[in-house]
Rosetta silent file (secondary structure, phi, psi, omega in degrees, C-alpha in Angstrom):
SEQUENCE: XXXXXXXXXXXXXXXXXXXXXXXXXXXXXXXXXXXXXXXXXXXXXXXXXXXXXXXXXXXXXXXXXXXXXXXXXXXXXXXXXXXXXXXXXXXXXXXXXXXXXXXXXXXXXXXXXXXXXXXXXXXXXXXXXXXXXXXXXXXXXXXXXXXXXXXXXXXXXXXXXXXXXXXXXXXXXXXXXXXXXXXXXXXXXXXXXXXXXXXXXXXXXXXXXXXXXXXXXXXXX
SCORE:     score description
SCORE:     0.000 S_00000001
   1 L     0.000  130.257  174.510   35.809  -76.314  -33.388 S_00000001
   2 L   -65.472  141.687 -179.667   38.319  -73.905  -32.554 S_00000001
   3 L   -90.322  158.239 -157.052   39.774  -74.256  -29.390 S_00000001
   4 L   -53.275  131.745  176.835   39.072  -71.545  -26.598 S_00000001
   5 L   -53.892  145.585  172.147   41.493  -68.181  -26.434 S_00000001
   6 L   -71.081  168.899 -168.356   43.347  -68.463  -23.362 S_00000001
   7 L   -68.950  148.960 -169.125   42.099  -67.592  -19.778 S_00000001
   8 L  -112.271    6.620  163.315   43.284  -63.651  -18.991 S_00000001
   9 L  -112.291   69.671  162.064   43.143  -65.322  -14.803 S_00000001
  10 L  -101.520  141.423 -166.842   45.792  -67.540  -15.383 S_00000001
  11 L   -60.285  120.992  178.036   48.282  -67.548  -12.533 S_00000001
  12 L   -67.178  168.662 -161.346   51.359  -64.975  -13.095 S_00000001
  13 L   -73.823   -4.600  170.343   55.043  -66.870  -12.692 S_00000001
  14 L  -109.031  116.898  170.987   55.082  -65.398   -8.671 S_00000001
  15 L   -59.097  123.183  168.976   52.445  -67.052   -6.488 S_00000001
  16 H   -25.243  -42.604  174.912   50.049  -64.564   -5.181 S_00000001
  17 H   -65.662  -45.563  170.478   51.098  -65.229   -1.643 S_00000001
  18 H   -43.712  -58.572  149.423   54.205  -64.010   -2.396 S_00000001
  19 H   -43.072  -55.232  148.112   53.807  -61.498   -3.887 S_00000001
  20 H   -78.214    9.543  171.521   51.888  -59.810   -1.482 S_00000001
  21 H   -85.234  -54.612 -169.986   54.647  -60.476    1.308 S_00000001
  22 H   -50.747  -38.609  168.869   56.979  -58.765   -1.541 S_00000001
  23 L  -127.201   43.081  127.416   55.000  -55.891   -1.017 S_00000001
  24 L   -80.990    5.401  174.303   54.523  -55.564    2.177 S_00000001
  25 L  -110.516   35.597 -162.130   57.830  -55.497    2.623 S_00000001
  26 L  -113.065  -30.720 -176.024   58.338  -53.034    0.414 S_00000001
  27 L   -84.237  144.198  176.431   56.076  -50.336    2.680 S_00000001
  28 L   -61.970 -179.051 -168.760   57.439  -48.612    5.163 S_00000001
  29 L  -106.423  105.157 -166.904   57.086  -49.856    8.989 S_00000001
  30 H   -84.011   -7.433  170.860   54.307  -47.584   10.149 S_00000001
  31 H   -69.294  -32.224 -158.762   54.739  -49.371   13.843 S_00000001
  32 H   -85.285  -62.156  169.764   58.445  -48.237   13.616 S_00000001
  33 H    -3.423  -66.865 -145.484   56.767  -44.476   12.385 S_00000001
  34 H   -85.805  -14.408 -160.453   54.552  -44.728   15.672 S_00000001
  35 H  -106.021  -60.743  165.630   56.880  -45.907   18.416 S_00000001
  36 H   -41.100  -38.040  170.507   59.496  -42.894   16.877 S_00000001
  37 H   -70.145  -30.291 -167.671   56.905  -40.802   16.948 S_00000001
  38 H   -61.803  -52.222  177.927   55.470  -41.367   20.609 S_00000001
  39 H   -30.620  -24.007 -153.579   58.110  -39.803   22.829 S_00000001
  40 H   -74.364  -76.008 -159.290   57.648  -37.091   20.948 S_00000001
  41 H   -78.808  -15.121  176.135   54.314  -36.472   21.181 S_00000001
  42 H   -82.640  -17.672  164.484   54.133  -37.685   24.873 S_00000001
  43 H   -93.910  -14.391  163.022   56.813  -34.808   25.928 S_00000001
  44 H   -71.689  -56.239 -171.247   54.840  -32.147   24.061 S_00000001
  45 H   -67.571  -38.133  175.012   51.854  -33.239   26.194 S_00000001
  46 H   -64.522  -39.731  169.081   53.408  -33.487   29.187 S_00000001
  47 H   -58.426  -45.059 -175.587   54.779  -30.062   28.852 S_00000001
  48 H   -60.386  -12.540  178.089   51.555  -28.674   27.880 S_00000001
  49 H   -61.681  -65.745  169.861   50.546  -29.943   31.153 S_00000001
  50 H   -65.389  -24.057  178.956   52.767  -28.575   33.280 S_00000001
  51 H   -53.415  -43.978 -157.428   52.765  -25.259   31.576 S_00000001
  52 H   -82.967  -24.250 -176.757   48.719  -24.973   32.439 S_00000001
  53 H   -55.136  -74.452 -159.264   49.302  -26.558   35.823 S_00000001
  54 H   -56.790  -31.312  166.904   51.633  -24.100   37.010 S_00000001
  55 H   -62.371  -61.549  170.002   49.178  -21.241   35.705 S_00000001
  56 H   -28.552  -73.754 -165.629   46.025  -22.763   37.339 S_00000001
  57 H   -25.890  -50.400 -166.056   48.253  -23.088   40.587 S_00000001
  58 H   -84.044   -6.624  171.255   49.005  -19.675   40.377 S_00000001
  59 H  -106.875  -37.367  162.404   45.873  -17.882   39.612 S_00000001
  60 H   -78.071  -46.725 -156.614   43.695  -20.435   41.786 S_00000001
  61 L   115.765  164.244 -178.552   45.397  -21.688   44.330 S_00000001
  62 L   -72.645  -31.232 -172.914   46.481  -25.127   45.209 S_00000001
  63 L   -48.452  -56.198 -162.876   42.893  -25.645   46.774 S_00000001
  64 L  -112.055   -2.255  130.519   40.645  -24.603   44.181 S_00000001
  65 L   -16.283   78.932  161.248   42.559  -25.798   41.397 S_00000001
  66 L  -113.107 -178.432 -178.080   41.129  -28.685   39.126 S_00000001
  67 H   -85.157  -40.667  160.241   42.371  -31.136   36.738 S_00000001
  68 H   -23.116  -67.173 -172.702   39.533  -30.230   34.899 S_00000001
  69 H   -45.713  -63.903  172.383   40.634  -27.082   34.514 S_00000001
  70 H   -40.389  -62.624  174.265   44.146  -27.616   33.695 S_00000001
  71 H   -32.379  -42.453  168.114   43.189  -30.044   30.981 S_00000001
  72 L  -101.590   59.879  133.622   41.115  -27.519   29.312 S_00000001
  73 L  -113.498  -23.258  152.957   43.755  -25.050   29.202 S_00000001
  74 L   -57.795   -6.060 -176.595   45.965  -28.025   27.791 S_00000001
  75 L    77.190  -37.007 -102.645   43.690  -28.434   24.987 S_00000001
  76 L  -144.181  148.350  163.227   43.749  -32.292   26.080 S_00000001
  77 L   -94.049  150.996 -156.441   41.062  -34.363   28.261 S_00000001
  78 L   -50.915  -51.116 -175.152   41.206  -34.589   31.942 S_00000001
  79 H   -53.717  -27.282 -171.372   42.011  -38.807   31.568 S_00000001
  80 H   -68.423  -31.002 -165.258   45.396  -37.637   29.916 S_00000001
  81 H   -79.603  -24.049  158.439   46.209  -35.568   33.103 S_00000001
  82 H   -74.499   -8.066 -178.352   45.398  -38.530   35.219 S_00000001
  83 H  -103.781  -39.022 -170.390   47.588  -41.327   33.512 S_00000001
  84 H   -77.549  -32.757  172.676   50.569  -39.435   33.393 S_00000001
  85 L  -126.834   41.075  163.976   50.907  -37.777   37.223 S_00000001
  86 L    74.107  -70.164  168.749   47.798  -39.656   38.652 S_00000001
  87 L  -133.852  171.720  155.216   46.295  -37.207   40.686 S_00000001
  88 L   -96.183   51.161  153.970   46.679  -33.494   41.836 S_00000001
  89 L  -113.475  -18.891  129.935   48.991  -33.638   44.066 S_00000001
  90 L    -9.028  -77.047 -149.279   51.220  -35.719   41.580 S_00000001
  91 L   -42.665  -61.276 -155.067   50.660  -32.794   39.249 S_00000001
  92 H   -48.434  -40.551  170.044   51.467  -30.341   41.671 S_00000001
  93 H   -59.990    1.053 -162.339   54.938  -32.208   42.265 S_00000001
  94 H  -119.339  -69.043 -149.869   55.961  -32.256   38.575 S_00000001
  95 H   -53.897  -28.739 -158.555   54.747  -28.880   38.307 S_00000001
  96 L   -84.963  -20.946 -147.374   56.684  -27.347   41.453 S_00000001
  97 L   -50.147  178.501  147.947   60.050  -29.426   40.591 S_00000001
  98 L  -165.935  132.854  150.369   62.902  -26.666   40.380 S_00000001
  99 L  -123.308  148.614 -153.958   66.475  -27.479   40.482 S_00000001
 100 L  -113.674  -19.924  179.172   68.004  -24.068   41.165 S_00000001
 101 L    56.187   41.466 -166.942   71.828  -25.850   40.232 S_00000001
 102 L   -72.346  140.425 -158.754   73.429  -23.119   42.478 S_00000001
 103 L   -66.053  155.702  166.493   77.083  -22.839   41.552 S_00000001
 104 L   -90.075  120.253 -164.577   79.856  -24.281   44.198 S_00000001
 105 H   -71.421  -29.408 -159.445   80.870  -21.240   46.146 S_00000001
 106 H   -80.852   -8.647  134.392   84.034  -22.860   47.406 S_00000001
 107 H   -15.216  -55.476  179.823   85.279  -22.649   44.082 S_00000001
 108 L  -113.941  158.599  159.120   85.764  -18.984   43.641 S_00000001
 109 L   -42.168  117.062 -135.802   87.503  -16.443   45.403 S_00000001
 110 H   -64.746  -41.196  161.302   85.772  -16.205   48.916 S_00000001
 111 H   -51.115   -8.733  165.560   85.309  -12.521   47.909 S_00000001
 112 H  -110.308   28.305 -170.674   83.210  -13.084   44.488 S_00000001
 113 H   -90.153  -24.020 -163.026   80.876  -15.518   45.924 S_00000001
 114 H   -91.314    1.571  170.194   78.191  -13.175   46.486 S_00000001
 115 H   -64.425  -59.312  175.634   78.406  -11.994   42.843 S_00000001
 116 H   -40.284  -62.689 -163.282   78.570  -15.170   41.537 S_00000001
 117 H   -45.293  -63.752 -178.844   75.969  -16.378   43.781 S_00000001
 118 H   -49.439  -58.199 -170.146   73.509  -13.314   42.059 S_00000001
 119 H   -41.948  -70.255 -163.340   74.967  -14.043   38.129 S_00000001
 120 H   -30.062  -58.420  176.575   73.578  -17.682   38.590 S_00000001
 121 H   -70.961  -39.437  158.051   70.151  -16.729   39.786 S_00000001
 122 H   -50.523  -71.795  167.361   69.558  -13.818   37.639 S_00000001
 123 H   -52.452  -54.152  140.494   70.158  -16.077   34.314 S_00000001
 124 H   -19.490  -39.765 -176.369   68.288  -18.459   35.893 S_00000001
 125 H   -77.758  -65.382 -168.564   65.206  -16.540   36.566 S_00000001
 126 H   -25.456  -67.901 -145.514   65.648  -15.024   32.778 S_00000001
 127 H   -87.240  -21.348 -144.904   66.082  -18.625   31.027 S_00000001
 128 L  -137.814   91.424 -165.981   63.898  -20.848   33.146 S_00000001
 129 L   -74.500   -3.414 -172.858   59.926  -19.633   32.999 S_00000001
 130 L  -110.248   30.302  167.767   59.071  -22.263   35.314 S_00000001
 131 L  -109.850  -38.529 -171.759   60.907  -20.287   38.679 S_00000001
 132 H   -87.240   -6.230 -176.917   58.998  -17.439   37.735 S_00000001
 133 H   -90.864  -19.110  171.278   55.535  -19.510   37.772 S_00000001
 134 H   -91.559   -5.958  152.335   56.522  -20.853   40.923 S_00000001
 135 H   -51.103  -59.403 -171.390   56.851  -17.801   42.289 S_00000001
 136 H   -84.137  -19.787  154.311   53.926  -16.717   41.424 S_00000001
 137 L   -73.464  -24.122  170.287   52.502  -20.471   43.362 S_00000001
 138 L  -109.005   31.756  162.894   54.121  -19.517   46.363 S_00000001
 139 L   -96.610  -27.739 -163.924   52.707  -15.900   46.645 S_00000001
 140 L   -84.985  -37.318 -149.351   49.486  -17.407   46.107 S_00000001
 141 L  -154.744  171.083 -166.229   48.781  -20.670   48.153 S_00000001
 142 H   -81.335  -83.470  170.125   50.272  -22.396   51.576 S_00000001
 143 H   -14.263  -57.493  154.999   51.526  -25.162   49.115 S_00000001
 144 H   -52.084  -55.485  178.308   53.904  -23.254   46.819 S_00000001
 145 H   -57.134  -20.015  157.902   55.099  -21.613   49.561 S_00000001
 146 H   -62.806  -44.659 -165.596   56.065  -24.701   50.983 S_00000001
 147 H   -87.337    2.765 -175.590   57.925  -26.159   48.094 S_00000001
 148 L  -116.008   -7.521  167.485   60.307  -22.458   47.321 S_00000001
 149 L   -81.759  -59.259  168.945   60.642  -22.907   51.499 S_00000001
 150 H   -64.929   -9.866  169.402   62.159  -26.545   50.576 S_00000001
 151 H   -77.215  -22.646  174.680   64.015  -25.467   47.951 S_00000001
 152 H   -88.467  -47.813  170.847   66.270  -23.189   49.884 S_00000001
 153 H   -41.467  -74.760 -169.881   66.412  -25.902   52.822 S_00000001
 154 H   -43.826  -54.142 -175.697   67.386  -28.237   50.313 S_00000001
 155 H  -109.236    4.233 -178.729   69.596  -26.529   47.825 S_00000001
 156 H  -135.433  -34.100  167.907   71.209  -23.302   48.988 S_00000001
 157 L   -71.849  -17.820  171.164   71.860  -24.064   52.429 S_00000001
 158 L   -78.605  -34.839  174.725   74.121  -26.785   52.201 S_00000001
 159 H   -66.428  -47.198 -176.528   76.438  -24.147   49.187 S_00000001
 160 H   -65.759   -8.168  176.123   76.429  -21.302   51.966 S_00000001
 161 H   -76.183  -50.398  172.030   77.866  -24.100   54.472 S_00000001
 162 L   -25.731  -60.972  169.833   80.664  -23.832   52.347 S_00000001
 163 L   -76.739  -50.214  168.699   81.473  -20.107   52.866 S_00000001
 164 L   -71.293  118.326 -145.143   80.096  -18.922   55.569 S_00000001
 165 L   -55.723  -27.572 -175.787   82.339  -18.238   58.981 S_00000001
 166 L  -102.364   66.955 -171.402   79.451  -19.892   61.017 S_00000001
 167 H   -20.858  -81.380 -164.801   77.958  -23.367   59.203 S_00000001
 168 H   -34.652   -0.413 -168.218   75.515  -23.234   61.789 S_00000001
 169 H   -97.663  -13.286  166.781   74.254  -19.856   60.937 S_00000001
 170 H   -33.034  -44.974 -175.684   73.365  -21.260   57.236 S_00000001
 171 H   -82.458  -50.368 -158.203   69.490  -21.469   57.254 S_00000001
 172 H   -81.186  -54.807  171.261   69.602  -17.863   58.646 S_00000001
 173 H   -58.970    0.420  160.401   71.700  -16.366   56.184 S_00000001
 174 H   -65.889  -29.360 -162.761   69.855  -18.510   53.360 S_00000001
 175 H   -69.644  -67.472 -169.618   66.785  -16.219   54.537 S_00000001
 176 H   -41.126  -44.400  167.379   68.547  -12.998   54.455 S_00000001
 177 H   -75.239  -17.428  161.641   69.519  -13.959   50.903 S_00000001
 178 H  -119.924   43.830  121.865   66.447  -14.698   49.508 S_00000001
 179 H   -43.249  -64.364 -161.493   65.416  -11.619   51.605 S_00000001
 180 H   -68.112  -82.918 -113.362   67.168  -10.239   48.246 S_00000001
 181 H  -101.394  -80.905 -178.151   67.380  -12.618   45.526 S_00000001
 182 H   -60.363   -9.854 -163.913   63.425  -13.615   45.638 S_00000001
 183 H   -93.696  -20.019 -165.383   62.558  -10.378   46.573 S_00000001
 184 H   -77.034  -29.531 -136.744   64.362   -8.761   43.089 S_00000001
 185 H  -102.951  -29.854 -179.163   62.788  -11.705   41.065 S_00000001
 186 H   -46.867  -57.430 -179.147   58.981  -11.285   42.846 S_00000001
 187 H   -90.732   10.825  169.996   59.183   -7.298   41.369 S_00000001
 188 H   -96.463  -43.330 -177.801   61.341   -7.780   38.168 S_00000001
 189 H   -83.775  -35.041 -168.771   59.334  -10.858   37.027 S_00000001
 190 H  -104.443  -48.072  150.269   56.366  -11.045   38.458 S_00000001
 191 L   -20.735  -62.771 -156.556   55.465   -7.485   39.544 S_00000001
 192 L    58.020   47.953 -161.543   56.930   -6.012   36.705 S_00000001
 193 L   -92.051  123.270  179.016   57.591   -2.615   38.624 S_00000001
 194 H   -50.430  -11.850 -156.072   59.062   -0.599   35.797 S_00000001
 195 H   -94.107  -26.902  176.300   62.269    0.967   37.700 S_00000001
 196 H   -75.266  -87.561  161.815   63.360   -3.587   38.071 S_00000001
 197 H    20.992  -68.021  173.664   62.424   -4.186   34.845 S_00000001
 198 H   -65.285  -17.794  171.471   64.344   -1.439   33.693 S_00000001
 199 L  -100.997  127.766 -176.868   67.973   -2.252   34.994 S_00000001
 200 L   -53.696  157.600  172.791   70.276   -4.101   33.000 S_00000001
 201 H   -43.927  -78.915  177.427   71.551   -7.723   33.867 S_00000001
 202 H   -22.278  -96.244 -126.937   75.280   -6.028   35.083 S_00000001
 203 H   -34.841  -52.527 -161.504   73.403   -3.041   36.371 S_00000001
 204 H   -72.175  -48.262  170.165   71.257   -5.190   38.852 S_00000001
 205 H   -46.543  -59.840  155.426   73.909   -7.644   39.679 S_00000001
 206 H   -17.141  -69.209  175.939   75.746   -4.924   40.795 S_00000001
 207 H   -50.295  -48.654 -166.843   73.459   -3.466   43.248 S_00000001
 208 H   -66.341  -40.889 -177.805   72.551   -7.047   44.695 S_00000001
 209 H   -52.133  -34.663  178.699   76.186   -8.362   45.270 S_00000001
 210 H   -48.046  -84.079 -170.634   77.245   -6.335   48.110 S_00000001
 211 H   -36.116  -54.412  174.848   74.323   -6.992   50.145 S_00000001
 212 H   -71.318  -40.231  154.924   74.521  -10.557   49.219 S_00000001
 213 H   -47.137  -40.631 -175.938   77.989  -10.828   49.664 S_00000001
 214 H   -85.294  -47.253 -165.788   78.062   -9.454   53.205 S_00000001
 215 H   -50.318  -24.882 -165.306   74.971  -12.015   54.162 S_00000001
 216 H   -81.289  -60.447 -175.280   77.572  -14.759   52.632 S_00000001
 217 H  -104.323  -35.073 -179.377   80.606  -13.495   54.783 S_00000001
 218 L   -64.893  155.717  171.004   80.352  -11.206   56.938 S_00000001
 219 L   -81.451  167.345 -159.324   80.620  -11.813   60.525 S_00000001
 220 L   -59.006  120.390  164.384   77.342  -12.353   62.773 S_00000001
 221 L   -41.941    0.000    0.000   76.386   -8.280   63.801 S_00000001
């Protein structure tokens, strides 16, 4: 009797276990894929957050506001908006943050400060959409208006200490200046009264420095 053809399962010369280790290590690291990808996708989301936040704020109010809402203008469900700022007055603290980075007056020639002082904030409103949404939160609600009240307390009265003949007289001439400065950016940005609108960066700087300039230096009337 002939003997039997050989078996076609006969072991190949690399043991199965091995083999499959060779290729999984042959595949890419899809853990490495996901942990490179998260940052990613968790600063997209976060943004998308704050973007709809600040709109909600500013169309509702702080009051009537919900994280509901926000969420579905984020595309995203309401549990995302709670693990990342908790609650909404979290949100509202993320959403509000502004650093305004106002320039060191004591720097320049005591006579360009109030130009300077304008240049900064003008390019600032233009580049940084989240000044003009907070704008539009403190026109609106007790709460905005609180945090663009600490933001001058905080950050512009200690650079006018610098400059100004009277320190103590700082929180009143912060007012007087964003008499000006908030008052340009309420009807160029938010308004959108065509004659603000319409004047060039220069043009507008122009007008504002004087005015700002004397609030900066001049002595008390």
């Amino acid at each position: 009797m002939a003997e039997p053809a050989p078996s076609m399962d006969v072991a190949p010369d690399v043991a199965p276990d091995a083999a499959r280790a060779a290729s999984v290590d042959a595949l890419p690291d899809p853990a490495g894929a996901v942990d490179a990808a998260r940052p990613r996708r968790s600063d997209a989301t976060r943004a998308a957050i704050l973007s709809a936040a600040r709109d909600r704020f500013a169309a509702d109010g702080y009051e009537r506001a919900t994280i509901r809402a926000i969420a579905r203008d984020a595309a995203i469900d309401p549990s995302m908006v709670m693990r990342y700022y908790g609650n909404k007055a979290g949100l509202f603290a993320a959403a509000s943050e502004i650093e305004v980075h106002a320039p060191d007056l004591s720097h320049f020639p005591r006579d360009e400060a109030g130009a300077r002082l304008v240049r900064h904030f003008v390019e600032r409103w233009e580049c940084d959409e989240t000044l003009t949404a907070m704008m539009r939160v403190g026109v609106t609600n007790e709460a905005g208006a609180e945090r663009m009240r600490g933001v001058f307390a905080e950050q512009i009265e200690p650079v006018l200490v610098a400059v100004c003949p009277v320190p103590e007289e700082a929180p009143t001439r912060a007012a007087l200046i964003a008499s000006q400065i908030l008052g340009m950016a309420l009807c160029r940005y938010v308004l959108h009264l065509p004659p603000a609108v319409g004047l060039g960066r220069d043009e507008l700087i122009a007008w504002l420095a004087p005015t700002v300039q004397r609030y900066l230096t001049a002595e008390h009337p």
